C-alpha positions as YAML, in Angstrom:
chain: A
units: angstrom
residues:
- id: 1
  name: MET
  ca: [15.59, -41.83, -13.02]
- id: 2
  name: ARG
  ca: [17.50, -42.67, -10.29]
- id: 3
  name: ARG
  ca: [18.90, -38.63, -9.77]
- id: 4
  name: LEU
  ca: [15.01, -37.25, -10.13]
- id: 5
  name: ALA
  ca: [14.09, -39.89, -7.39]
- id: 6
  name: VAL
  ca: [17.22, -38.34, -5.42]
- id: 7
  name: TRP
  ca: [15.94, -34.95, -6.60]
- id: 8
  name: LEU
  ca: [12.24, -34.95, -5.35]
- id: 9
  name: ALA
  ca: [13.09, -37.32, -1.81]
- id: 10
  name: PRO
  ca: [13.49, -33.90, -0.13]
- id: 11
  name: ILE
  ca: [10.38, -32.24, -1.87]
- id: 12
  name: MET
  ca: [8.06, -34.96, -0.56]
- id: 13
  name: ALA
  ca: [9.24, -35.00, 2.96]
- id: 14
  name: CYS
  ca: [7.78, -31.61, 2.54]
- id: 15
  name: THR
  ca: [4.91, -32.28, 1.58]
- id: 16
  name: GLY
  ca: [3.49, -33.19, 4.64]
- id: 17
  name: ALA
  ca: [4.26, -30.58, 6.79]
- id: 18
  name: HIS
  ca: [1.80, -27.97, 7.75]
- id: 19
  name: ALA
  ca: [3.13, -24.38, 6.65]
- id: 20
  name: THR
  ca: [1.67, -21.84, 9.22]
- id: 21
  name: SER
  ca: [2.73, -17.60, 9.63]
- id: 22
  name: PHE
  ca: [3.98, -19.15, 12.71]
- id: 23
  name: ASP
  ca: [7.26, -21.39, 13.61]
- id: 24
  name: CYS
  ca: [4.88, -25.31, 14.09]
- id: 25
  name: ASP
  ca: [8.20, -26.20, 15.79]
- id: 26
  name: SER
  ca: [8.71, -24.11, 18.55]
- id: 27
  name: GLU
  ca: [8.51, -24.97, 22.56]
- id: 28
  name: SER
  ca: [6.52, -22.12, 23.19]
- id: 29
  name: LEU
  ca: [3.47, -22.52, 20.62]
- id: 30
  name: SER
  ca: [-0.21, -21.72, 22.27]
- id: 31
  name: ARG
  ca: [-2.84, -24.35, 22.85]
- id: 32
  name: ILE
  ca: [-4.85, -22.36, 19.67]
- id: 33
  name: GLU
  ca: [-0.62, -22.61, 18.19]
- id: 34
  name: LYS
  ca: [-0.56, -26.11, 17.94]
- id: 35
  name: THR
  ca: [-4.19, -26.54, 16.87]
- id: 36
  name: ILE
  ca: [-3.39, -24.79, 13.92]
- id: 37
  name: CYS
  ca: [-0.40, -26.88, 13.39]
- id: 38
  name: SER
  ca: [-2.02, -30.52, 14.08]
- id: 39
  name: ARG
  ca: [-4.56, -29.38, 11.26]
- id: 40
  name: ASP
  ca: [-3.80, -28.97, 6.80]
- id: 41
  name: ASP
  ca: [-7.13, -27.15, 6.80]
- id: 42
  name: LEU
  ca: [-5.98, -24.65, 9.51]
- id: 43
  name: ALA
  ca: [-2.71, -24.32, 8.91]
- id: 44
  name: ALA
  ca: [-4.50, -23.11, 5.37]
- id: 45
  name: LEU
  ca: [-5.97, -20.76, 6.45]
- id: 46
  name: ASP
  ca: [-3.45, -19.36, 8.64]
- id: 47
  name: ASN
  ca: [-1.33, -18.57, 5.82]
- id: 48
  name: GLU
  ca: [-3.72, -16.86, 3.71]
- id: 49
  name: MET
  ca: [-5.00, -15.26, 6.61]
- id: 50
  name: ALA
  ca: [-0.63, -13.74, 7.08]
- id: 51
  name: ASP
  ca: [-1.16, -13.20, 3.36]
- id: 52
  name: THR
  ca: [-4.37, -10.77, 3.26]
- id: 53
  name: TYR
  ca: [-3.39, -9.23, 6.16]
- id: 54
  name: ARG
  ca: [-0.46, -8.38, 4.52]
- id: 55
  name: ARG
  ca: [-1.63, -6.99, 1.86]
- id: 56
  name: MET
  ca: [-4.68, -4.94, 3.42]
- id: 57
  name: LEU
  ca: [-2.15, -3.43, 6.12]
- id: 58
  name: SER
  ca: [0.42, -2.19, 2.91]
- id: 59
  name: LEU
  ca: [-3.26, -0.83, 1.05]
- id: 60
  name: ALA
  ca: [-5.72, 0.04, 3.96]
- id: 61
  name: ARG
  ca: [-6.23, 3.57, 4.01]
- id: 62
  name: THR
  ca: [-5.87, 4.10, 8.15]
- id: 63
  name: PRO
  ca: [-3.07, 0.76, 8.59]
- id: 64
  name: ALA
  ca: [-3.00, 1.69, 12.38]
- id: 65
  name: ASP
  ca: [-6.84, 0.51, 12.46]
- id: 66
  name: VAL
  ca: [-6.24, -2.68, 10.79]
- id: 67
  name: THR
  ca: [-3.39, -3.92, 13.09]
- id: 68
  name: ALA
  ca: [-5.70, -2.88, 16.11]
- id: 69
  name: SER
  ca: [-8.01, -5.19, 14.52]
- id: 70
  name: GLN
  ca: [-6.29, -8.05, 14.07]
- id: 71
  name: ARG
  ca: [-5.42, -7.63, 17.16]
- id: 72
  name: ARG
  ca: [-8.61, -7.97, 18.92]
- id: 73
  name: TRP
  ca: [-8.83, -10.38, 16.09]
- id: 74
  name: LEU
  ca: [-6.31, -12.99, 17.46]
- id: 75
  name: ALA
  ca: [-7.19, -12.40, 20.95]
- id: 76
  name: ALA
  ca: [-11.00, -13.80, 19.90]
- id: 77
  name: ARG
  ca: [-9.27, -16.59, 18.08]
- id: 78
  name: ASN
  ca: [-7.48, -17.61, 21.09]
- id: 79
  name: ARG
  ca: [-9.84, -18.03, 23.26]
- id: 80
  name: CYS
  ca: [-11.88, -20.99, 20.77]
- id: 81
  name: ASN
  ca: [-12.35, -24.36, 22.20]
- id: 82
  name: ASP
  ca: [-12.07, -26.12, 19.01]
- id: 83
  name: ALA
  ca: [-11.13, -26.49, 15.68]
- id: 84
  name: ALA
  ca: [-14.21, -25.13, 14.00]
- id: 85
  name: CYS
  ca: [-14.29, -22.71, 16.13]
- id: 86
  name: VAL
  ca: [-11.41, -21.35, 14.66]
- id: 87
  name: ALA
  ca: [-11.66, -22.32, 11.15]
- id: 88
  name: GLN
  ca: [-15.07, -19.34, 11.94]
- id: 89
  name: THR
  ca: [-12.85, -17.23, 13.40]
- id: 90
  name: TYR
  ca: [-9.40, -17.11, 10.41]
- id: 91
  name: ARG
  ca: [-13.20, -17.18, 7.38]
- id: 92
  name: ASP
  ca: [-14.76, -14.35, 9.23]
- id: 93
  name: ARG
  ca: [-11.79, -12.21, 9.70]
- id: 94
  name: LEU
  ca: [-10.94, -13.10, 5.79]
- id: 95
  name: THR
  ca: [-13.58, -11.77, 5.00]
- id: 96
  name: GLU
  ca: [-13.65, -8.25, 7.20]
- id: 97
  name: LEU
  ca: [-9.91, -7.70, 5.57]
- id: 98
  name: ARG
  ca: [-10.80, -8.34, 2.48]
- id: 99
  name: ALA
  ca: [-13.43, -5.63, 2.87]
- id: 100
  name: THR
  ca: [-11.15, -2.95, 4.51]
- id: 101
  name: PRO
  ca: [-11.52, 0.60, 3.23]
- id: 102
  name: GLY
  ca: [-8.36, 0.72, 0.68]
- id: 103
  name: ALA
  ca: [-6.69, 4.74, 0.61]
- id: 104
  name: GLY
  ca: [-7.02, 5.55, -2.71]
- id: 105
  name: TRP
  ca: [-4.73, 7.04, -4.99]
- id: 106
  name: ARG
  ca: [-2.79, 10.80, -5.59]
- id: 107
  name: GLU
  ca: [-0.54, 11.94, -7.85]
- id: 108
  name: PHE
  ca: [2.28, 13.60, -7.57]
- id: 109
  name: HIS
  ca: [3.71, 16.35, -9.87]
- id: 110
  name: ASP
  ca: [6.29, 18.28, -10.00]
- id: 111
  name: PRO
  ca: [6.66, 21.31, -12.20]
- id: 112
  name: ALA
  ca: [9.81, 21.98, -12.02]
- id: 113
  name: THR
  ca: [11.13, 18.77, -12.72]
- id: 114
  name: GLY
  ca: [8.59, 17.72, -14.46]
- id: 115
  name: LEU
  ca: [8.55, 14.05, -12.29]
- id: 116
  name: ARG
  ca: [4.97, 12.11, -12.24]
- id: 117
  name: PHE
  ca: [3.98, 9.21, -11.11]
- id: 118
  name: ARG
  ca: [0.57, 8.16, -9.20]
- id: 119
  name: TYR
  ca: [1.06, 6.82, -5.25]
- id: 120
  name: LEU
  ca: [-1.06, 4.94, -2.89]
- id: 121
  name: ALA
  ca: [-2.41, 7.64, -0.96]
- id: 122
  name: ASN
  ca: [-1.68, 6.35, 2.80]
- id: 123
  name: ARG
  ca: [1.91, 7.06, 1.60]
- id: 124
  name: SER
  ca: [3.96, 10.16, 1.49]
- id: 125
  name: VAL
  ca: [6.30, 11.17, -1.01]
- id: 126
  name: LYS
  ca: [9.26, 13.95, 0.34]
- id: 127
  name: PRO
  ca: [12.62, 14.72, -2.06]
- id: 128
  name: CYS
  ca: [15.08, 12.60, -0.74]
- id: 129
  name: ALA
  ca: [18.61, 13.91, 1.71]
- id: 130
  name: GLY
  ca: [21.91, 14.62, 0.56]
- id: 131
  name: ASP
  ca: [23.21, 15.29, -2.53]
- id: 132
  name: ALA
  ca: [20.50, 12.86, -4.27]
- id: 133
  name: GLY
  ca: [19.29, 15.77, -7.02]
- id: 134
  name: PRO
  ca: [16.55, 17.55, -7.94]
- id: 135
  name: ARG
  ca: [14.35, 14.72, -8.94]
- id: 136
  name: CYS
  ca: [15.18, 12.18, -6.17]
- id: 137
  name: HIS
  ca: [12.04, 11.86, -4.09]
- id: 138
  name: ILE
  ca: [11.67, 8.86, -1.54]
- id: 139
  name: LEU
  ca: [8.00, 7.19, -1.17]
- id: 140
  name: SER
  ca: [7.28, 5.78, 2.05]
- id: 141
  name: GLY
  ca: [4.76, 4.46, 3.87]
- id: 142
  name: PRO
  ca: [3.16, 1.13, 5.45]
- id: 143
  name: GLY
  ca: [4.15, -2.43, 3.58]
- id: 144
  name: MET
  ca: [7.44, -0.71, 1.76]
- id: 145
  name: ALA
  ca: [10.66, -1.68, 3.51]
- id: 146
  name: ALA
  ca: [13.05, 1.54, 4.61]
- id: 147
  name: GLY
  ca: [16.16, 2.17, 2.39]
- id: 148
  name: SER
  ca: [14.49, -0.45, -0.57]
- id: 149
  name: ALA
  ca: [14.64, 0.19, -3.51]
...
């Protein structure tokens, strides 16, 4: 039982912290960020926003438009005067993000190699450079790290 208590102690200590998409321990927090860090409900909305934004950015027909609208939303959120306003701006933006038009799907087919796969239309497919061989193609686009497999 003592081992269990020792193992759980660090976990229990972390549960009271307000996890956000930004560092709440930073010295340069804005007034709104301090408000978000001080409240569990706002911290949860901030995390939900970060996850939803990343997901929608990677699936969007026009990722640049999603980024621009997110910047406008941040500016509006930062004009709030109280926690209720902050919460409402998060809820409104989450609804808006979830309605982002998706990119749709395309199919890649190379008859010479028999290679065939489906991919999101906001990505591009091109042959690999160098000696990778004729069956090597690179799929790139929003939300995809360069050089990752």
